[in-house]
């Protein structure tokens, strides 16, 4: 039995005993009076004071709740890393194929190369047919090409005696200093007409104009140039001029090979002439056709009968002679 139940039984017993005592006292008081009997003083009866029974505090019984089931949270699946889509390999760019530099192929048998774009410039050597030279520049008219290399230097060659191969659109115009001054041909003296002599025609159809040429030292190249003119001093093209030393050497026509109206020129030694070499220059008959660069020993010569007086010069030191002039009708 619990302590609380025991306490309740004791309290109930005390309450019952108190009630019985009260009832007994009331019965005695109602009984009839009798002869006095020596009163015996009764011992005081201990009347227990009723003890206030405390109302037991009833505590509500806590009904244990069933444990709340904790809902299981399904584990969040760890997303698997997406498999990267392989990118196509980046093609390795191929290096650009370099564009080959344009070249010229020499067409003449022996072609002079010069220090500038024109026959007024000194020659810098000769190249033979089939020679390939790289183009590095051009003049504004694109009729002369600067090429590399002859004797280790960049030189110029006329476009009329070469075949160009390759793209020349990117070739730059090259500025060069003006050529050395060329002797300006003096006006031809007006010949005093002689009385016609039917039996003695002039010996030559062309006249060597004397005293207008000029020879100057040129250690690098022995060079000859001049003019063919009508008697009114205007330039004349298509007249053949021949140079000879140690025999026939070269025949060219005036105004041919892009050298300019009425102009001819020779650089026959490819450098300085040997000291003591005697050169003869005179007009001859032109063949039906003349190759670029003129006639040489390799091509053969036409009729070399002089049609003018010969201009004769003995080279002691390398020179450049200009202004050698022939005139005719």
XYZ file of C-alpha atoms in Angstrom:
329
model
C 0.000 0.000 0.000
C 1.311 3.393 -0.827
C 1.976 6.065 1.753
C -0.859 8.139 0.395
C -3.449 5.312 0.898
C -2.183 4.650 4.446
C -2.519 8.304 5.351
C -6.081 8.351 4.073
C -7.047 5.278 6.216
C -5.601 6.879 9.357
C -7.465 10.100 8.753
C -10.703 8.162 8.168
C -10.245 6.235 11.433
C -9.710 9.405 13.416
C -12.811 10.955 11.940
C -14.890 7.825 12.846
C -13.608 7.753 16.439
C -14.439 11.394 16.917
C -17.963 10.820 15.691
C -18.533 7.882 18.096
C -17.332 9.916 21.068
C -19.702 12.740 20.296
C -22.653 10.303 20.075
C -21.851 8.664 23.421
C -21.739 11.974 25.213
C -25.120 12.923 23.897
C -26.692 9.628 25.156
C -25.341 10.112 28.689
C -26.770 13.567 28.912
C -30.323 12.280 28.172
C -30.349 9.514 30.789
C -32.682 10.056 34.044
C -31.168 11.447 37.119
C -30.344 8.903 39.923
C -29.428 9.302 43.548
C -26.349 11.109 43.804
C -23.663 8.828 43.893
C -20.450 10.043 45.014
C -19.256 11.765 42.096
C -16.259 10.448 40.931
C -14.565 12.994 39.045
C -13.968 11.438 35.838
C -10.756 11.838 34.415
C -10.853 14.239 31.656
C -11.479 12.564 28.484
C -9.108 13.529 25.859
C -11.081 14.615 22.958
C -8.920 14.630 20.075
C -9.159 17.715 18.048
C -10.213 16.752 14.662
C -7.394 17.227 12.359
C -8.295 18.956 9.238
C -7.808 16.462 6.656
C -6.046 18.124 3.804
C -7.722 17.580 0.577
C -5.334 15.593 -1.332
C -4.153 17.290 -4.418
C -4.876 15.034 -7.210
C -2.313 15.341 -9.829
C -3.363 14.372 -13.272
C -1.788 11.233 -14.361
C 0.369 11.929 -17.306
C -0.412 9.462 -19.922
C 2.762 8.951 -21.733
C 2.284 9.683 -25.329
C 3.549 7.163 -27.724
C 6.807 8.263 -29.108
C 6.358 10.231 -32.226
C 8.054 8.474 -34.956
C 10.591 10.739 -36.490
C 9.950 10.575 -40.154
C 12.884 9.241 -41.898
C 14.210 11.729 -44.293
C 15.532 9.928 -47.235
C 19.103 10.931 -47.769
C 19.540 13.482 -50.456
C 21.299 11.687 -53.200
C 24.596 13.252 -54.004
C 24.376 14.177 -57.640
C 26.948 12.442 -59.634
C 29.146 14.828 -61.538
C 27.938 15.174 -65.060
C 30.178 13.528 -67.513
C 31.569 16.397 -69.588
C 30.842 16.144 -73.238
C 34.227 15.936 -74.879
C 34.830 18.941 -77.056
C 36.148 18.262 -80.504
C 39.887 18.818 -80.601
C 40.874 22.238 -81.776
C 42.633 21.786 -85.069
C 46.173 23.001 -84.980
C 46.407 25.789 -87.548
C 48.870 24.995 -90.216
C 51.493 27.653 -90.738
C 50.703 29.750 -93.797
C 52.558 28.730 -96.877
C 54.906 31.589 -97.717
C 54.201 33.132 -101.085
C 57.243 32.715 -103.278
C 58.937 35.976 -104.189
C 58.480 37.063 -107.812
C 61.464 36.625 -110.098
C 62.613 37.639 -113.536
C 64.022 35.169 -116.062
C 66.563 36.755 -118.387
C 65.569 36.345 -122.057
C 68.465 38.051 -123.823
C 71.767 36.374 -124.525
C 73.710 38.895 -122.465
C 71.779 41.628 -120.721
C 73.273 44.569 -118.892
C 72.204 45.276 -115.328
C 72.502 48.828 -114.061
C 72.768 50.892 -110.920
C 69.438 52.570 -111.593
C 66.267 52.207 -113.672
C 67.473 53.516 -117.025
C 70.308 53.444 -119.478
C 71.562 56.751 -118.098
C 72.778 54.822 -115.044
C 76.102 53.043 -115.082
C 76.102 49.343 -115.808
C 76.844 47.010 -112.897
C 77.490 43.818 -114.840
C 75.854 41.403 -117.238
C 73.586 38.385 -116.859
C 73.080 35.581 -119.321
C 69.947 34.046 -120.773
C 67.971 31.877 -118.336
C 69.319 33.570 -115.213
C 66.682 33.870 -112.471
C 66.824 36.927 -110.201
C 64.514 37.793 -107.311
C 62.512 41.016 -107.696
C 62.938 43.412 -104.748
C 61.637 46.677 -106.227
C 60.431 48.524 -109.305
C 60.370 52.016 -110.754
C 57.181 54.081 -110.940
C 56.554 53.083 -114.581
C 57.102 49.367 -113.763
C 59.322 48.981 -116.831
C 62.512 48.421 -114.815
C 62.947 45.894 -112.001
C 65.324 46.051 -109.074
C 66.654 42.520 -108.596
C 68.960 40.610 -106.262
C 71.722 39.974 -106.702
C 74.571 40.353 -109.193
C 78.107 40.364 -107.793
C 76.590 40.643 -104.315
C 74.582 43.819 -104.974
C 71.049 44.776 -105.924
C 70.849 46.007 -109.518
C 68.270 47.105 -112.088
C 67.251 45.357 -115.289
C 64.896 46.448 -118.059
C 61.515 44.707 -118.204
C 61.796 44.298 -122.002
C 64.508 41.678 -121.745
C 63.074 39.500 -118.992
C 60.069 37.331 -118.287
C 58.376 38.039 -114.945
C 57.163 35.084 -112.885
C 55.085 35.415 -109.710
C 52.821 38.031 -108.159
C 54.353 41.514 -108.401
C 51.399 43.391 -106.871
C 53.262 43.791 -103.580
C 56.525 45.002 -105.109
C 57.249 48.506 -103.834
C 58.400 51.461 -105.905
C 62.033 52.208 -105.072
C 63.288 55.767 -105.173
C 66.813 56.150 -106.466
C 69.006 59.196 -106.918
C 68.948 60.738 -110.372
C 71.492 59.355 -112.819
C 74.760 61.146 -113.395
C 74.384 63.996 -115.843
C 74.506 62.931 -119.453
C 76.098 65.173 -121.942
C 73.384 67.044 -123.790
C 73.967 66.637 -127.486
C 75.000 69.865 -129.034
C 72.973 71.130 -131.917
C 74.334 69.759 -135.103
C 76.158 72.316 -137.120
C 74.303 73.225 -140.239
C 76.451 71.866 -142.994
C 77.253 74.244 -145.763
C 75.694 72.647 -148.820
C 78.311 71.780 -151.309
C 77.719 72.021 -154.956
C 76.152 68.749 -155.999
C 78.498 66.507 -157.757
C 76.559 63.750 -159.479
C 79.619 61.572 -159.809
C 80.674 61.733 -156.120
C 77.825 60.896 -153.699
C 78.560 61.187 -149.952
C 80.608 58.193 -148.804
C 78.277 57.338 -145.887
C 74.544 57.876 -145.283
C 75.308 58.747 -141.640
C 77.692 61.353 -140.323
C 79.775 61.016 -137.172
C 79.185 64.274 -135.302
C 82.575 65.120 -133.889
C 83.444 66.887 -130.688
C 80.175 66.271 -128.817
C 81.211 63.130 -126.943
C 82.626 63.191 -123.405
C 84.790 60.518 -121.752
C 85.197 60.494 -117.973
C 86.972 58.072 -115.624
C 84.789 55.249 -114.390
C 86.896 52.669 -112.535
C 84.050 50.200 -112.070
C 82.836 49.822 -115.653
C 83.946 50.771 -119.148
C 80.816 52.091 -120.823
C 79.846 53.728 -124.150
C 76.566 55.404 -125.098
C 75.285 57.896 -127.605
C 72.552 58.972 -129.993
C 71.313 58.535 -133.552
C 69.483 61.616 -134.852
C 67.951 63.030 -137.953
C 69.734 66.019 -139.340
C 67.103 68.273 -137.750
C 68.388 66.956 -134.375
C 65.275 64.880 -133.536
C 65.918 61.331 -132.257
C 65.920 58.481 -134.746
C 65.084 54.871 -133.796
C 65.844 51.604 -135.574
C 69.387 52.470 -136.726
C 71.959 49.755 -135.992
C 75.237 50.690 -134.304
C 78.112 48.207 -133.941
C 81.014 48.098 -131.472
C 84.172 46.191 -132.365
C 87.390 45.390 -130.480
C 89.523 42.392 -131.233
C 86.918 41.713 -133.935
C 83.100 42.118 -134.090
C 81.412 42.237 -130.680
C 77.868 43.597 -130.524
C 75.254 45.238 -132.760
C 72.329 47.161 -131.237
C 69.635 49.385 -132.642
C 68.838 52.875 -131.434
C 65.718 53.103 -129.274
C 65.521 49.318 -128.847
C 65.272 47.392 -125.558
C 63.484 50.301 -123.885
C 66.570 52.471 -123.606
C 64.878 55.634 -124.904
C 64.308 57.267 -128.289
C 67.413 57.504 -130.422
C 69.681 56.075 -127.667
C 72.139 53.199 -127.864
C 74.662 51.922 -125.322
C 77.307 49.226 -124.794
C 78.975 47.764 -121.688
C 80.817 45.014 -123.523
C 83.509 44.191 -120.969
C 81.333 43.510 -117.945
C 83.728 45.715 -115.974
C 86.838 47.779 -116.717
C 88.307 47.314 -120.186
C 91.887 46.061 -120.361
C 94.319 48.946 -120.781
C 95.333 49.482 -124.410
C 92.054 48.165 -125.877
C 91.013 50.046 -129.013
C 87.268 50.357 -129.573
C 85.539 51.155 -132.891
C 81.880 52.249 -133.024
C 80.021 52.869 -136.295
C 76.641 52.556 -138.020
C 75.846 49.343 -139.939
C 72.845 47.971 -141.819
C 70.099 46.448 -139.632
C 69.020 42.831 -140.224
C 65.308 42.071 -140.800
C 64.961 41.321 -137.070
C 67.283 41.877 -134.139
C 66.985 39.910 -130.893
C 66.751 41.588 -127.476
C 70.189 42.742 -126.494
C 71.253 42.882 -130.151
C 73.438 40.599 -132.227
C 76.465 38.922 -130.678
C 78.986 36.285 -131.607
C 76.498 33.682 -130.399
C 73.657 34.877 -132.649
C 75.864 35.835 -135.589
C 76.099 39.229 -137.298
C 74.513 40.787 -140.328
C 76.228 43.070 -142.830
C 78.944 44.943 -140.885
C 79.883 47.248 -143.735
C 80.297 50.701 -142.138
C 77.561 53.202 -142.990
C 79.299 55.999 -141.124
C 82.746 57.107 -140.150
C 84.109 55.094 -137.240
C 84.433 56.566 -133.754
C 87.739 55.165 -132.475
C 89.010 55.261 -128.887
C 91.910 53.488 -127.121
C 91.202 52.751 -123.463
C 94.155 53.423 -121.159
C 92.072 53.591 -117.960
C 88.478 52.513 -117.511
C 86.179 55.291 -118.739
C 82.571 56.146 -119.413
C 82.099 57.796 -122.805
C 78.737 59.406 -123.544
C 77.222 61.584 -126.263
C 78.711 59.708 -129.235
C 76.359 60.895 -131.988
C 75.547 59.828 -135.556
C 73.212 61.835 -137.789
C 71.460 60.978 -141.031
C 68.389 61.591 -143.146
